[in-house]
XYZ file of C-alpha atoms in Angstrom:
577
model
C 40.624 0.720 61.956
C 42.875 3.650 63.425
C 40.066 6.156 62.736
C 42.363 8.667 64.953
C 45.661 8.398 62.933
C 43.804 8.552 59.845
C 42.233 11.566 60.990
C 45.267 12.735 62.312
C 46.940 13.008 59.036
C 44.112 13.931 56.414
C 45.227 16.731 55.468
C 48.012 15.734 54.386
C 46.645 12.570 52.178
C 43.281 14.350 50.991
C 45.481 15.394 47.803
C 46.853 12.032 47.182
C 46.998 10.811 43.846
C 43.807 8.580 43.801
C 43.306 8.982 47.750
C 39.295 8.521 47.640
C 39.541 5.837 45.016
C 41.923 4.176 47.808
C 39.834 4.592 50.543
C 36.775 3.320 48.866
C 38.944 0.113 48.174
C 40.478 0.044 51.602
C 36.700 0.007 52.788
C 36.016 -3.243 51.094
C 39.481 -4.878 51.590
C 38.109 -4.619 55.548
C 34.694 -5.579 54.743
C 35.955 -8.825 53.201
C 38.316 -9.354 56.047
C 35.673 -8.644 58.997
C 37.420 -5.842 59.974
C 34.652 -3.742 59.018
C 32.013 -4.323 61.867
C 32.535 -6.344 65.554
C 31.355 -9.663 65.308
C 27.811 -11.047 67.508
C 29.067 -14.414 68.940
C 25.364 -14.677 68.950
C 24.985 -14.568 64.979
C 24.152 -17.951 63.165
C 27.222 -18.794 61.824
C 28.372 -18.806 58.390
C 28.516 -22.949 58.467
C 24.518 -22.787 58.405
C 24.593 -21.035 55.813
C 26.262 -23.244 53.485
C 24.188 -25.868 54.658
C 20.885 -23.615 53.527
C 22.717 -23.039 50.334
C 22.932 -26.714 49.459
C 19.460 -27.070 50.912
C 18.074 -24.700 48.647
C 20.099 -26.030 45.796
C 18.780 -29.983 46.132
C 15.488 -28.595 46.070
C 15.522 -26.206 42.948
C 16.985 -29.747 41.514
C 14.653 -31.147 42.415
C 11.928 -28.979 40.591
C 14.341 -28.941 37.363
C 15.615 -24.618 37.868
C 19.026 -25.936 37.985
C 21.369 -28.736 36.763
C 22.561 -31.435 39.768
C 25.204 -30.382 41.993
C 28.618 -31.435 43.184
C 28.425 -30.840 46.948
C 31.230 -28.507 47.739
C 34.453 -29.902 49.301
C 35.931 -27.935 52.418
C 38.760 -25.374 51.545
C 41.867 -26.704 53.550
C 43.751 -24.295 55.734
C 46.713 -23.412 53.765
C 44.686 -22.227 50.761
C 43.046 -19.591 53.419
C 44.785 -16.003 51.809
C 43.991 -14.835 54.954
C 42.575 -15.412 58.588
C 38.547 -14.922 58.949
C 36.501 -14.262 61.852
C 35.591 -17.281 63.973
C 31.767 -17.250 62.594
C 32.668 -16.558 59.053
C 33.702 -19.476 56.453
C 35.488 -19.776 53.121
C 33.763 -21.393 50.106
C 34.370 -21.514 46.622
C 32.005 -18.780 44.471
C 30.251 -21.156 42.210
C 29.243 -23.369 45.398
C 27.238 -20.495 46.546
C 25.350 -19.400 43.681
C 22.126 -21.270 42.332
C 23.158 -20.209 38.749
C 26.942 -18.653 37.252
C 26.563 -18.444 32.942
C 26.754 -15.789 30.518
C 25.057 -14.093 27.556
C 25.227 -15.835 23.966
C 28.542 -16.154 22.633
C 27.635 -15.487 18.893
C 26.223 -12.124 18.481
C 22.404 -12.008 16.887
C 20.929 -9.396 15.208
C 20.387 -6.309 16.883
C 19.149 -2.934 15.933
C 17.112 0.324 17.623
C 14.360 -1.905 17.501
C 12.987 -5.019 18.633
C 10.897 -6.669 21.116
C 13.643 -7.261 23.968
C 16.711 -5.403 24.802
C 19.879 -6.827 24.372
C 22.413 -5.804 27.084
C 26.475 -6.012 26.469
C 29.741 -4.671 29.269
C 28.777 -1.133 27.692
C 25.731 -0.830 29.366
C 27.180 -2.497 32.902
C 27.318 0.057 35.297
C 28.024 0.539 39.047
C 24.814 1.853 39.934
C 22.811 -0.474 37.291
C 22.030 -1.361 33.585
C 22.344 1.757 32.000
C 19.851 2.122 28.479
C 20.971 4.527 26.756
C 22.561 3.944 22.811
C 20.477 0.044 24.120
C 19.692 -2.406 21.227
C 17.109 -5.165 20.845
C 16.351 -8.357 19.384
C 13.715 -10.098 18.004
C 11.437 -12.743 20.178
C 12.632 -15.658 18.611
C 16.312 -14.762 19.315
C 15.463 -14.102 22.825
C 14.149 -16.752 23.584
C 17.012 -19.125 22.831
C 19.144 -16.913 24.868
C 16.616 -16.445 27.896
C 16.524 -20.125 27.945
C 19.718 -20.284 29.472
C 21.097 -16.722 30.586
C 17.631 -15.634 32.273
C 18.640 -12.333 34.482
C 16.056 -11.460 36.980
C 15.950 -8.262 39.255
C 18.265 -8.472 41.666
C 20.327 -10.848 40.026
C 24.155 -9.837 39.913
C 25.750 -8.885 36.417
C 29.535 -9.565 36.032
C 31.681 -7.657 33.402
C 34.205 -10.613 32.660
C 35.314 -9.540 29.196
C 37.500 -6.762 28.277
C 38.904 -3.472 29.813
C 36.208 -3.017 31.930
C 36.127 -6.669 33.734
C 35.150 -6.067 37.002
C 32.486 -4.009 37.147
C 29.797 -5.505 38.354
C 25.852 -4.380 39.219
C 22.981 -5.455 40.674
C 19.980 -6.321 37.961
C 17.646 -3.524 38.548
C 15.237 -3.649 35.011
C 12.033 -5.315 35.987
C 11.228 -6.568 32.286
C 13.376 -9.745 30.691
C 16.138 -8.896 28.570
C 19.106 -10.779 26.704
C 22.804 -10.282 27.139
C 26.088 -10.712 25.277
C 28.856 -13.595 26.831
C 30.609 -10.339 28.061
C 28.718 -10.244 31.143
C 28.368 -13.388 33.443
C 24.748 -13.911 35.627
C 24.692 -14.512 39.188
C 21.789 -16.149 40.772
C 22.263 -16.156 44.709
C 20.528 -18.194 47.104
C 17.830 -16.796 49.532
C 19.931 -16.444 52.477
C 23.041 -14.392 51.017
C 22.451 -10.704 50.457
C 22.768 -9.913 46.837
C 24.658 -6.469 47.645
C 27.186 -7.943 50.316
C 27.979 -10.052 47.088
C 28.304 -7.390 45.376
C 30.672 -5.481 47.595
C 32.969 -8.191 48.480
C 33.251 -8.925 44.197
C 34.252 -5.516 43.824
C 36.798 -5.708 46.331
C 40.720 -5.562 45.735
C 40.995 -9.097 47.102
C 38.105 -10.564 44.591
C 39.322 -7.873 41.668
C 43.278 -8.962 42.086
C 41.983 -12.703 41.654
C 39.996 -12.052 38.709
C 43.367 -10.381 37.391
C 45.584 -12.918 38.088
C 43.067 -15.275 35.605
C 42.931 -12.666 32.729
C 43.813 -14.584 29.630
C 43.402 -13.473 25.810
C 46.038 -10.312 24.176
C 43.680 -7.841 22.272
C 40.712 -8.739 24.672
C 40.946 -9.975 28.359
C 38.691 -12.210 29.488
C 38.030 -13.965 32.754
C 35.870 -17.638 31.861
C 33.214 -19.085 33.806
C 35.182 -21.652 34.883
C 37.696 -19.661 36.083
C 35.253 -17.701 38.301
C 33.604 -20.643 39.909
C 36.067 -21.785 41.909
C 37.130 -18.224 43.283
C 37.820 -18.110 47.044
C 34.992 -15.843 49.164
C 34.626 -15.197 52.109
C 31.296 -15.871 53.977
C 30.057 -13.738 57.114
C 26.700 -14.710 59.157
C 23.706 -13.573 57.958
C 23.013 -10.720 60.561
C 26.888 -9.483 59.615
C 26.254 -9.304 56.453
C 23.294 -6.450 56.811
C 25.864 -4.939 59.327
C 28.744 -4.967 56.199
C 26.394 -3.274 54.193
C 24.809 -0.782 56.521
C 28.551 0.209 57.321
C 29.978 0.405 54.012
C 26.476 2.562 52.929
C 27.379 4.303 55.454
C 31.538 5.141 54.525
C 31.406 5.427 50.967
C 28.338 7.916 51.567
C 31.467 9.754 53.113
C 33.759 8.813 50.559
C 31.440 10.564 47.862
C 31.369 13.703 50.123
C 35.234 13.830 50.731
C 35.312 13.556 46.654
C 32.874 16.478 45.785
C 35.143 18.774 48.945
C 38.477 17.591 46.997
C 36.807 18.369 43.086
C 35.033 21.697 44.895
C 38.851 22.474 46.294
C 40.165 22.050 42.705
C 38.084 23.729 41.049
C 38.327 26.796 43.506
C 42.251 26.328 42.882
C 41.875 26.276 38.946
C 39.693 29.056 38.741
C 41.776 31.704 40.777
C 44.995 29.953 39.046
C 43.398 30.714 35.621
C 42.272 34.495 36.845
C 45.888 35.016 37.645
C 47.282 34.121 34.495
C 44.576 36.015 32.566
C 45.406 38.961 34.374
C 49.108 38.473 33.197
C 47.981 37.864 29.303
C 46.051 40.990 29.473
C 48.471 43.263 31.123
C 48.026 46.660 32.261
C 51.647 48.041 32.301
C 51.187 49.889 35.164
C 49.695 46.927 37.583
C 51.626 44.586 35.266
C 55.049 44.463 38.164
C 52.242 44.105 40.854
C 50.336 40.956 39.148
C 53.440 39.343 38.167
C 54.774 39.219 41.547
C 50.980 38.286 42.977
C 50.742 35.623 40.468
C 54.179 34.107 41.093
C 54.183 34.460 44.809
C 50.377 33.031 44.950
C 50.620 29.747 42.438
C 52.522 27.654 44.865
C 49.473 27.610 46.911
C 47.033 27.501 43.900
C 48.435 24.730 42.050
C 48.732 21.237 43.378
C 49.041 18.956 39.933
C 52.096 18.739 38.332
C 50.045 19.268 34.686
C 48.651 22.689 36.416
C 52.444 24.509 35.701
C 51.925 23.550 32.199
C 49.322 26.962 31.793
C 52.117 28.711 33.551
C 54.840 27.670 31.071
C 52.811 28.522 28.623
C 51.858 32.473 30.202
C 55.695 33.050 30.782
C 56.685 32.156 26.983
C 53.423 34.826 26.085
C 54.668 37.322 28.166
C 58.582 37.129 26.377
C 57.202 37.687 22.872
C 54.723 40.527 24.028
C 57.678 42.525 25.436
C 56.065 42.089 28.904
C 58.905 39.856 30.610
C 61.851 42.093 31.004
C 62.111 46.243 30.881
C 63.073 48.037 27.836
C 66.240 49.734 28.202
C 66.869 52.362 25.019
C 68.497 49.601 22.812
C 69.264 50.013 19.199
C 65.967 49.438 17.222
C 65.319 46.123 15.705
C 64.815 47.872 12.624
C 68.433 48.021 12.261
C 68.986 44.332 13.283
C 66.616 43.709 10.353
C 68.651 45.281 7.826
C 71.957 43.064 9.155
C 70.009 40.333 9.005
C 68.479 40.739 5.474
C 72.459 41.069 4.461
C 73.104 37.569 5.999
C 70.013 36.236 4.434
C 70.879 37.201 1.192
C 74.289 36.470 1.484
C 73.099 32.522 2.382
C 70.955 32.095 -0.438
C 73.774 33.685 -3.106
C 75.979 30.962 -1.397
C 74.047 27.912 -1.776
C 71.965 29.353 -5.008
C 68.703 29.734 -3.413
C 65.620 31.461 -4.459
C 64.832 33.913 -1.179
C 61.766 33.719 0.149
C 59.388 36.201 -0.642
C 57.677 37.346 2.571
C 53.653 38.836 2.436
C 53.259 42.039 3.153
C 52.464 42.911 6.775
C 49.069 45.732 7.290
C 48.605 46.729 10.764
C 45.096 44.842 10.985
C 47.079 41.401 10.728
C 49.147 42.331 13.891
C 47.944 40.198 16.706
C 48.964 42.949 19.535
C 50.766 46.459 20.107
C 54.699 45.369 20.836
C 57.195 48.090 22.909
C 58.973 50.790 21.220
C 61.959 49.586 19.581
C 60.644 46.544 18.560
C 59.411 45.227 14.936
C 57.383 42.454 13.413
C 58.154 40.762 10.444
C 57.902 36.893 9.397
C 59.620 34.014 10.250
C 61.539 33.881 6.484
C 62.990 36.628 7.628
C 64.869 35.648 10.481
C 66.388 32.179 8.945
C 68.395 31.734 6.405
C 66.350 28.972 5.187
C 63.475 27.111 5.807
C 62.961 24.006 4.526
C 62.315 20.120 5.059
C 63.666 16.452 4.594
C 63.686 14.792 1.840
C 60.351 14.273 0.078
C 61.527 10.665 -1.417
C 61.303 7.724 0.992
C 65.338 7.117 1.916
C 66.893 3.870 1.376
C 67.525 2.148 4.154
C 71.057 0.954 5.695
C 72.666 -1.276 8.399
C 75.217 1.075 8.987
C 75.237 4.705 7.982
C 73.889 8.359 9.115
C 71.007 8.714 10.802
C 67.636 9.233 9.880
C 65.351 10.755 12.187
C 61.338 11.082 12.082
C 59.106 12.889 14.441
C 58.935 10.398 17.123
C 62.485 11.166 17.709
C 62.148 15.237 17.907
C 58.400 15.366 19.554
C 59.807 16.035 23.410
C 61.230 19.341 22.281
C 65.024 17.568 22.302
C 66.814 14.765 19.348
C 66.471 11.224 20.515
C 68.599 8.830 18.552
C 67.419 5.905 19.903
C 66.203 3.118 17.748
C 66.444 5.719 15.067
C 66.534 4.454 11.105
C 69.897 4.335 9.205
C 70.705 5.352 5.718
C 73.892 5.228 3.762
C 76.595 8.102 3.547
C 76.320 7.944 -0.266
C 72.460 9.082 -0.095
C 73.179 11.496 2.942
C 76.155 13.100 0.601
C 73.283 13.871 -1.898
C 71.309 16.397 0.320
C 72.193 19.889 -0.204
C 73.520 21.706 2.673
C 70.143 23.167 3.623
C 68.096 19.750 3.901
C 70.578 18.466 6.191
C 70.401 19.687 10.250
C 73.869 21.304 12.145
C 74.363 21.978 15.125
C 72.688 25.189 15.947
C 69.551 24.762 13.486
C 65.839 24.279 14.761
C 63.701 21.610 13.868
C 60.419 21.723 13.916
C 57.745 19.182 13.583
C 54.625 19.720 10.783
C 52.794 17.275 10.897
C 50.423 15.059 12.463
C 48.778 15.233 16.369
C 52.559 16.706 17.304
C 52.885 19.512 15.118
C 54.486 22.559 16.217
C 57.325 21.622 18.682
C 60.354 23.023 18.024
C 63.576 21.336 19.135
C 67.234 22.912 19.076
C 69.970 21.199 17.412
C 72.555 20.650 19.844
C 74.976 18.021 18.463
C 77.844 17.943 15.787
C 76.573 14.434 14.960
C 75.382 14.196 11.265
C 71.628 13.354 10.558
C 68.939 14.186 8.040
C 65.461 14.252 8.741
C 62.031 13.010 6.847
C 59.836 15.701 5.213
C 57.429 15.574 8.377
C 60.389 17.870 10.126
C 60.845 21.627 9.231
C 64.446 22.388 9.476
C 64.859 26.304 10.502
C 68.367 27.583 10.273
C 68.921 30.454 11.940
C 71.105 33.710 11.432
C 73.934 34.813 13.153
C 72.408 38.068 14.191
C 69.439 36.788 16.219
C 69.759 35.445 19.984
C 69.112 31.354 19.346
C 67.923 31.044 22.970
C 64.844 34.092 21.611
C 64.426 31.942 18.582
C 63.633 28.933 20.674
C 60.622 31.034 23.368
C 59.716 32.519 19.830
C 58.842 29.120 18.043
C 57.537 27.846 21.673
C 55.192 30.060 22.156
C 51.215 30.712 21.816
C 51.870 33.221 18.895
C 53.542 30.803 17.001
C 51.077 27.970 17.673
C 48.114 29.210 17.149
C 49.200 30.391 13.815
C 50.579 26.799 13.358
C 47.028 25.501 14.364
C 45.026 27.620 12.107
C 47.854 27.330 8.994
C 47.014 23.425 9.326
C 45.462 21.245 6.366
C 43.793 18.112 6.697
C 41.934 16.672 9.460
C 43.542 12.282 9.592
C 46.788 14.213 9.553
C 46.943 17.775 10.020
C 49.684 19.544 8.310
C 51.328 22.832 7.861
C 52.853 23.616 4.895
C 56.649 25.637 4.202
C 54.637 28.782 2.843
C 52.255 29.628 5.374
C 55.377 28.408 8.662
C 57.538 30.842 6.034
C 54.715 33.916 6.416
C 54.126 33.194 10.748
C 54.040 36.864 12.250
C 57.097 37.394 14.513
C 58.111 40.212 16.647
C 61.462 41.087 17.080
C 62.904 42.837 19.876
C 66.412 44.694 20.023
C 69.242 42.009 20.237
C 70.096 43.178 24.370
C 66.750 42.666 24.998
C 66.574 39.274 23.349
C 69.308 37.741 25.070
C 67.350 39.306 28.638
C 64.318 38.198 27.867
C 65.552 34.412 27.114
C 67.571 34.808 30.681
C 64.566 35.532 32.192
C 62.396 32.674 30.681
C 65.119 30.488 31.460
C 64.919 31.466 35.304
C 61.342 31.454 34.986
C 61.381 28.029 33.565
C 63.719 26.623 36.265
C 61.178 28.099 38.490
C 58.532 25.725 37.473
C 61.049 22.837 36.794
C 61.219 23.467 40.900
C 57.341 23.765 41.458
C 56.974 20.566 39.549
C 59.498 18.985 40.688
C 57.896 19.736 44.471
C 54.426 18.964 43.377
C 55.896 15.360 42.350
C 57.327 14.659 45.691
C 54.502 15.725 47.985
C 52.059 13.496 45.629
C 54.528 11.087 46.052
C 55.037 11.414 49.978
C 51.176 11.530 49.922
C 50.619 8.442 48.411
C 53.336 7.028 50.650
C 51.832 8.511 53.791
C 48.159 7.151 53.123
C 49.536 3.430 51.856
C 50.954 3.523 55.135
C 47.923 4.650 57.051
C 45.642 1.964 54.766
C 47.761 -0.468 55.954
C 48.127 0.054 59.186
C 44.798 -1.229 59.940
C 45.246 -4.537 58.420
C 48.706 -4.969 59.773
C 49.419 -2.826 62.887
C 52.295 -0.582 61.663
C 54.883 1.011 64.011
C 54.955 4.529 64.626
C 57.706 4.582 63.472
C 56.787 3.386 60.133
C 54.240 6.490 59.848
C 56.889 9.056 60.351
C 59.417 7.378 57.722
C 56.499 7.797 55.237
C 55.976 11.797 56.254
């Protein structure tokens, strides 16, 4: 192993996506391979071994512990996946274990109580049977299942069933206990080491095998005798202590490179998080200074792509506080109000609609102090309507208009694809309100995805299902404000708390009618929504760069990894920086 180059570039693969999880696989991968430790030419070699496998094996035959035995036949050459030490030899799994089976395959009884426990994959761990939420069964059952699956500590359990195949343990309960067919036995003979077996089964090379036998579709299973004949590799004796001293050893450093990277993350979330509280609680006077602190400081403080996401979320806060851009004298929004009440009205005359009538707003319901100039009111009052899709299920069509659900609005932009169809006589039917133009806001209501807004931006003709609010705003009000407006916290956590139902949470027209909105004078709407665009671009960049250097990362320390199995050129290395 090039310890040195490794070295040489941790810094730049500690924050790898997965980098510890890689290393602690690129560990074993060596182990398996005896690359791990130097070889002793003076080690018993791994062909005695076998021989004091099938020694041991005639005589527990002998005294009836185990059915006869086929003696193993030798692996030929070409079925090697790769080349072993000189001491070491290949052999097929089951020909080294005195015993491979599994738990019952018809589930008994079980219950809190019992008189033995009855262990399934769920209580399979890596560092032993774990008992908690453990069953039992009742003697009798047992007993027919002892008789033939009849772990022992320090036998080797086998998760073979499901998404957690693979995970495998060394038996560490002193007392007898029954398992479920989800987890195969492993009896070893007295001369392998039950945790090098271990270690090289929870290899990549072992673990990609498994894989490649997987059958079943809801459940994935690997059988018995699919596992038997499984290639393994066997090292001497003495190696094998060496294998396991060493590997002790590395993943001992493994588990303290993991707690420096999680200690290093947290430090990074925590001053992260302090910077954007001290932005959501502004102090107008310090407020320039910890905006520019907070935006100069997060490239270094975040290093996940999902860490701009709090950021995204503190800039769209800011615009509807008045905190983003300076206030500059404009013409009140009380005044915008009053236009917009005209074009309101004017709407609803035109299309015969009741208006909306909005609650009354009392300074206690105000959720913060906003800048001179501005006003609050409620969403009603900035859209000429605000309504939904049809509440009667649509008939359906080969060829029509389309019909869009939530799926197809939840990423904040209209995706047509694979979208229903209904016919042109039904869409001619929906009033000009129910049915989205260009320029309107959607707006999802229910289920997990409620509250996304997403802007009409197409002359294409569509209609919507109920589960979509359509918003359609006036002419007086920026469209770009609209937009941070329905995007941001205020607006969500009055969605969240408006909500009904707990299956399907749902927000009703009334209460998404009543939301609290401030409203700033029109200049300062369209700066504020130029400012959260370059803001947003901003983190579209810091993402964007976060992405790459994981990726170059991952590319750098596959390189490394694999360097020491096949000797790479430097030139390789540098092509991966």
């Amino acid at each position: 192993m090039n310890a040195e180059c490794l070295l040489k570039h941790y810094e730049k693969i500690a924050d790898a996506p997965a980098a510890i999880g890689c290393l602690r696989g690129f560990i074993l991968d060596l182990a398996v391979r005896g690359k791990l430790v130097s070889q002793d030419p003076n080690d018993e070699p791994a062909s005695t071994l076998l021989k004091q496998i099938a020694t041991e094996k005639a005589r527990l035959v002998k005294a009836g512990d185990i059915r006869k035995f086929v003696e193993p036949i030798s692996i030929p050459s070409e079925e090697h996946p790769f080349e072993l030490p000189r001491n070491w030899q290949w052999a097929r799994l089951g020909d080294l274990l005195t015993k491979l089976t599994d738990g019952t395959h018809h589930s008994p009884p079980n219950g809190p109580t019992g008189d033995f426990k009855y262990v399934t994959a769920k209580n399979i761990k890596n560092d032993g049977v774990l008992l908690d939420d453990i069953t039992y069964v009742s003697r009798e059952v047992h007993e027919e299942i002892f008789a033939r699956c009849n772990p022992e500590k320090g036998d080797i359990l086998y998760i073979k069933d499901g998404a957690t195949t693979g995970v495998v343990t060394v038996n560490d309960l002193d007392e007898p206990f029954s398992m479920l067919s989800s987890v195969a036995l492993l009896k070893l003979p007295t001369c392998l080491l039950n945790r090098l077996v271990l270690l090289f089964l929870r290899s990549p090379f072992f673990y990609d095998q498994m894989r490649g036998f997987m059958k079943g579709a809801a459940i994935t299973r690997v059988t018995l005798k699919r596992m038997g004949p499984a290639l393994f590799p066997i090292p001497p004796l003495a190696e094998q202590r060496r294998i396991v001293n060493k590997v002790d050893e590395l993943m001992g450093l493994c588990d303290r490179l993991e707690a420096a990277h999680i200690g290093r993350e947290a430090v990074r979330d925590r001053l992260a998080a302090a910077s954007l509280v001290r932005l959501n609680a502004t102090d107008p006077q310090t407020f320039q200074a910890d905006a520019h602190f907070t935006l100069g400081a997060l490239s270094a403080l975040t290093t996940r792509p999902d860490q701009i996401k709090a950021l995204r979320q503190t800039i769209l806060n800011l615009a509807v506080r008045g905190k983003l851009v300076p206030q500059a004298g404009d013409e009140p929004a009380s005044k915008l109000l009053k236009r917009i009440a005209e074009e309101i009205a004017a709407y609803a005359k035109a299309h015969r609609l009741g208006q909306s009538h909005a609650k009354l707003i009392v300074d206690d319901d105000l959720p913060f102090a906003t800048p001179n100039g501005w006003e609050w009111t409620r969403l009603c009052a900035l859209f000429k309507a605000i309504t939904d899709g049809d509440h009667q299920p649509p008939p359906k069509a080969d060829k029509g208009v389309a019909f869009l659900t939530i799926g197809n609005v939840t990423t904040g932009r209209l995706d047509f694809t694979g979208c229903r169809l209904v016919p042109k006589t039904y869409f001619k039917t929906l009033p000009p309100y129910r049915t989205p133009a260009k320029g309107d806001i959607l707006y999802t209501v229910v289920g997990a995805t409620y509250g996304r807004p997403a802007l009409v931006e197409t002359d294409r003709a569509f209609c919507v299902q109920r589960h979509i609010a359509i918003l359609k705003p006036v002419e007086a009000m920026s469209l770009r404000f609209l937009m941070v407006l329905l995007a941001s916290p205020l607006i969500y956590d009055q969605a969240t708390r408006s909500t009904t139902g707990t299956a399907q949470p749902t927000i009703a027209l009334r209460p998404l009618r009543n939301f609290l909105a401030p409203v700033p004078p029109l200049p300062e709407q369209h700066r504020i929504a130029a400012k959260v665009d370059e803001l947003m671009a901003l983190c579209d960049r810091l993402e964007a760069s976060l992405t790459a250097s994981a990726g170059t990362r991952r590319r750098l320390l596959d390189a490394l990894l694999a360097e020491a199995l096949t000797p790479a050129d430097a030139g390789e290395l540098e092509a991966a920086e």
